């Protein structure tokens, strides 16, 4: 074997082995924070998943699917979505949107809403395209846009001071219409909308959605509408689907999640709903990346939706019971935090709540010239020293904006009463330690 | 996607798509039923692979490979082996790269390489035999031809052993030829080994990653679907050195983040059951291939009796068949399509038997070479094979 390497081989060996599309997307907040929570936390209000079980009817559907004579549920199903599931989704969402939906062309099932997002960015975003992302945002939007070769363009929700004596609400965080309009250019391919919004819990109003819709229509921009928390809205608020606004159906992909809908995040069943001219491209990405989703979970989710269709609007509907149950938990946590001086921003939706921890800053001194945003250091200190896990708000901002709102942390309240009580105990103890000399 | 639609008709005997219609082993089904009752298993697990699953995989493969495998850094769990192929190609392949693909190939390799912006470079397996018996071992790579395909742009070669569709099990010598070229040209090897347990008497599955100099440049891909006849679980895995797997993990965290928890837990439990009996012939890793070998032999016999010429596979659950011996005249059908496409469509409508045309597995230049072959899948219940037998016996009578 020759010991003299050719120049071209030397050049090859000195290049990185990985593809350039991975540049800038290697870090992931969850990998770090999930590990921290697993190691240190006694009360985990960090990562967004319920610590209560999925509803019995869903677990029963799963068991039924497995116990039947039909062992073919262990084999591949239709790649773009198990027929019973796409049929019921088409029926259900057709009803909600007031449209006739074709299960074969207007619906596609994905491995969680996460993979639906991936398919959207891969299908629609090219090098040179801009994608508008509203901050704070579910952190995967930015690396997914970059991986597709696109440029993320950020526009922040800005907090308005609440009325005297009132707690801040997620409704107080708003887009500046002129600022939003200025972000649209001829390079803008899409805007990502997440309503109800993770992490703030904001439920965009009709007026706010119309503002976004007008700009989409004016600039011929697509809307990727992440609506995974669509059922988790409180205080009688209404979740409005932007696709139902004028001119929007043809340019919107709606994304949903069984994990959030049925409290079964580990099943990883999601879906996209939209016009065929958009979904055909999602199908192309899907068939060249995962092709099929697991069959048995799709079968069980289909049965879950069947039940919900039959009970739609009735008090026994899970889509009514779940938000009712979560609203109570939200109110408990709001109370707990307010009582100790962490200022909660009362969310209109989702199962997340963001709180201002300024009054606890003395516990975690500032480190000048630190690379790490303050809230991230705070959250790490808190989980290690108090056993309470939460996520820093800076995780939901782009690199250059991470220090704009660096004294907030996000709590997940989709937790059993015992968990929330334990969190309250930690907070109370902490406050006592602060005030006593 | 095209052919699954055509064969969805229940009146057609479906030997086309690689879909077992045999039942998974009962303990595998039981494990999944058990996990449904455990609440926390319905929520998110570790993104790169459920802890109990990656631990089980590391144990099984440490035994097979004879080297230490770190469950957290050397393994990624994906949505089927398909997801592993995608993650590997997205992580390591880009514009300007060339990727060598051996024809015939599992059809997703080409579009995945193209989607990554790279150029697929094809090399066909060529049939070399003087005698009558047709075996998958008769299909070989020409070493000089293969060497010519490597250059400074060659980022990777995709190896599939046991091979779909031919069923070839690459020998140590054949793997060494590939390995030598990979080392010489500093090329990666993406080794699709989903059928690793399905090798028949007289053959041994060898992992190219175990050859000297290869572990550091190989990603080995496996599949729960093929191991346990549970294709609908869509769980697969990539195993390799940390410095490569870490890039696959980055892709994974930016594409779907985690795989379903209950399925991963059930798979872990099933793997433990078989890991403990890897010295026992009843271990499913070995018993499945024994079960399939008799189906293989039956299938080959039926096809021969019908006047067709099967290529008996050394591994996998597919068999390719030369249909030119039947001389079915399809010249009046649409000229544009290769012969095997026309033959399969004709066979589906007139014989109610489905298969997959081999040119579906070829690059544009080689379609003509393989258009007299179609692929049958034999991981089927006896009743399905009985139905196929009825059709094939009738067929023979008609042509006689």
Short mmCIF file of N, CA and C in Angstrom, two decimals, chain A residues 111 265-268, chain B residues 43-47 49 77-80 234-236 252 256-262 264:
data_model
loop_
_atom_site.label_atom_id
_atom_site.label_comp_id
_atom_site.label_asym_id
_atom_site.label_seq_id
_atom_site.Cartn_x
_atom_site.Cartn_y
_atom_site.Cartn_z
N UNK A 111 -44.42 11.36 11.94
CA UNK A 111 -43.91 10.85 13.22
C UNK A 111 -43.85 12.02 14.19
N UNK A 265 -47.49 11.80 24.43
CA UNK A 265 -46.37 12.34 23.64
C UNK A 265 -45.43 11.25 23.13
N UNK A 266 -45.38 10.14 23.85
CA UNK A 266 -44.47 9.06 23.46
C UNK A 266 -44.95 8.23 22.28
N UNK A 267 -46.15 8.49 21.78
CA UNK A 267 -46.63 7.73 20.64
C UNK A 267 -46.11 8.29 19.33
N UNK A 268 -45.76 9.60 19.34
CA UNK A 268 -45.20 10.22 18.15
C UNK A 268 -46.09 10.00 16.92
N UNK B 43 -45.11 8.54 27.26
CA UNK B 43 -44.55 9.89 27.08
C UNK B 43 -43.16 9.80 26.47
N UNK B 44 -42.63 10.95 26.10
CA UNK B 44 -41.32 11.06 25.45
C UNK B 44 -40.24 10.26 26.18
N UNK B 45 -39.35 9.67 25.42
CA UNK B 45 -38.16 9.05 26.00
C UNK B 45 -36.92 9.76 25.45
N UNK B 46 -35.77 9.23 25.74
CA UNK B 46 -34.51 9.81 25.28
C UNK B 46 -34.50 9.88 23.75
N UNK B 47 -34.13 11.05 23.23
CA UNK B 47 -34.21 11.28 21.78
C UNK B 47 -33.44 10.30 20.93
N UNK B 49 -32.54 7.36 21.50
CA UNK B 49 -32.88 5.95 21.69
C UNK B 49 -33.23 5.69 23.14
N UNK B 77 -31.27 5.22 17.47
CA UNK B 77 -32.50 4.51 17.09
C UNK B 77 -33.30 5.42 16.16
N UNK B 78 -33.80 4.85 15.09
CA UNK B 78 -34.47 5.64 14.05
C UNK B 78 -35.81 5.03 13.67
N UNK B 79 -36.56 5.75 12.84
CA UNK B 79 -37.86 5.26 12.40
C UNK B 79 -37.63 4.27 11.26
N UNK B 80 -37.40 3.03 11.64
CA UNK B 80 -37.08 2.01 10.65
C UNK B 80 -35.66 2.16 10.16
N UNK B 234 -41.72 0.06 12.66
CA UNK B 234 -40.86 1.10 12.13
C UNK B 234 -39.80 1.53 13.16
N UNK B 235 -38.98 0.55 13.56
CA UNK B 235 -37.84 0.88 14.40
C UNK B 235 -36.59 0.30 13.76
N UNK B 236 -35.58 1.13 13.67
CA UNK B 236 -34.31 0.65 13.13
C UNK B 236 -33.19 1.28 13.93
N UNK B 252 -31.00 13.63 13.52
CA UNK B 252 -32.18 13.07 14.20
C UNK B 252 -32.85 14.12 15.08
N UNK B 256 -36.91 14.37 13.64
CA UNK B 256 -38.08 13.92 14.37
C UNK B 256 -37.89 13.79 15.88
N UNK B 257 -36.69 13.96 16.31
CA UNK B 257 -36.31 14.07 17.71
C UNK B 257 -36.36 12.76 18.50
N UNK B 258 -37.54 12.15 18.63
CA UNK B 258 -37.58 10.85 19.32
C UNK B 258 -38.44 9.86 18.54
N UNK B 259 -38.20 8.59 18.81
CA UNK B 259 -39.04 7.54 18.24
C UNK B 259 -40.05 7.12 19.31
N UNK B 260 -41.13 6.46 18.90
CA UNK B 260 -42.17 6.11 19.86
C UNK B 260 -41.64 5.27 21.03
N UNK B 261 -42.09 5.64 22.23
CA UNK B 261 -41.59 4.98 23.44
C UNK B 261 -42.08 3.55 23.63
N UNK B 262 -43.41 3.31 23.58
CA UNK B 262 -43.86 1.95 23.89
C UNK B 262 -43.25 0.89 22.97
N UNK B 264 -40.34 1.04 21.47
CA UNK B 264 -38.93 0.84 21.81
C UNK B 264 -38.78 -0.03 23.04
#
